[in-house]
Amino acid sequence: MNIEFHLMKNHAGIVSSLSGGKVKLFTKSVDEAYAKNFTKENENQNEVFTYPIKSGVVEFNHDKGIILCE
């Protein structure tokens, strides 16, 4: 079962576990040092970068996020 959630600007702080699937980043660019790990997709005219994961944890607080995954 795939479950999605979105973290937007000014979102309340959250810590959550992640199950296997894809992490999608909606951003204008990804730093070149990390770009080789992402697949660039176009979705509704936005820049979307995906990264496949087995599992992980996400923390989002004060408009900054950290994802620890494998």
CSV table of C-alpha atoms in Angstrom, one decimal:
chain,number,residue,atom,x,y,z
A,1,MET,CA,0.0,0.0,0.0
A,2,ASN,CA,1.4,3.4,-1.0
A,3,ILE,CA,0.7,6.3,1.3
A,4,GLU,CA,1.6,9.8,0.4
A,5,PHE,CA,2.0,12.9,2.4
A,6,HIS,CA,3.2,16.4,1.5
A,7,LEU,CA,5.2,18.8,3.5
A,8,MET,CA,4.6,22.4,2.5
A,9,LYS,CA,6.0,25.8,3.7
A,10,ASN,CA,5.1,26.5,7.3
A,11,HIS,CA,4.1,22.9,7.9
A,12,ALA,CA,4.0,21.9,11.6
A,13,GLY,CA,7.0,20.0,12.8
A,14,ILE,CA,6.9,16.3,12.1
A,15,VAL,CA,9.0,13.1,12.5
A,16,SER,CA,7.7,10.1,10.6
A,17,SER,CA,9.0,6.7,9.4
A,18,LEU,CA,9.1,6.1,5.6
A,19,SER,CA,8.4,2.7,3.9
A,20,GLY,CA,9.9,1.5,0.6
A,21,GLY,CA,9.0,3.6,-2.4
A,22,LYS,CA,10.1,6.9,-3.9
A,23,VAL,CA,10.8,10.2,-2.2
A,24,LYS,CA,9.8,13.1,-4.5
A,25,LEU,CA,11.3,16.5,-4.2
A,26,PHE,CA,9.5,19.4,-5.9
A,27,THR,CA,12.3,22.0,-6.3
A,28,LYS,CA,14.0,24.0,-9.1
A,29,SER,CA,17.3,22.1,-8.8
A,30,VAL,CA,19.3,19.6,-6.9
A,31,ASP,CA,23.0,20.3,-5.9
A,32,GLU,CA,25.3,18.7,-8.5
A,33,ALA,CA,27.0,16.7,-5.8
A,34,TYR,CA,23.7,14.8,-5.2
A,35,ALA,CA,22.1,15.0,-8.7
A,36,LYS,CA,23.5,11.7,-9.8
A,37,ASN,CA,21.4,10.0,-7.1
A,38,PHE,CA,18.1,11.4,-8.4
A,39,THR,CA,15.9,10.8,-11.4
A,40,LYS,CA,14.5,14.0,-12.9
A,41,GLU,CA,10.9,13.9,-13.9
A,42,ASN,CA,8.4,16.5,-15.2
A,43,GLU,CA,5.1,16.6,-13.5
A,44,ASN,CA,2.6,19.3,-14.3
A,45,GLN,CA,5.3,21.7,-15.5
A,46,ASN,CA,7.2,21.5,-12.1
A,47,GLU,CA,10.7,20.1,-11.5
A,48,VAL,CA,10.3,16.8,-9.8
A,49,PHE,CA,13.3,14.7,-8.6
A,50,THR,CA,12.8,11.2,-7.3
A,51,TYR,CA,14.9,8.9,-5.2
A,52,PRO,CA,14.0,5.3,-4.5
A,53,ILE,CA,14.3,4.1,-0.9
A,54,LYS,CA,13.9,0.9,1.0
A,55,SER,CA,13.0,2.6,4.3
A,56,GLY,CA,13.8,5.7,6.3
A,57,VAL,CA,12.9,8.5,8.6
A,58,VAL,CA,11.9,12.1,7.8
A,59,GLU,CA,12.1,15.1,10.1
A,60,PHE,CA,10.6,18.5,9.1
A,61,ASN,CA,10.8,21.5,11.3
A,62,HIS,CA,11.0,25.3,10.7
A,63,ASP,CA,10.7,24.8,6.9
A,64,LYS,CA,13.8,22.5,6.7
A,65,GLY,CA,13.7,18.8,6.2
A,66,ILE,CA,16.1,15.9,6.8
A,67,ILE,CA,15.6,12.5,5.3
A,68,LEU,CA,17.6,9.5,6.5
A,69,CYS,CA,17.1,6.5,4.3
A,70,GLU,CA,18.6,3.4,2.7
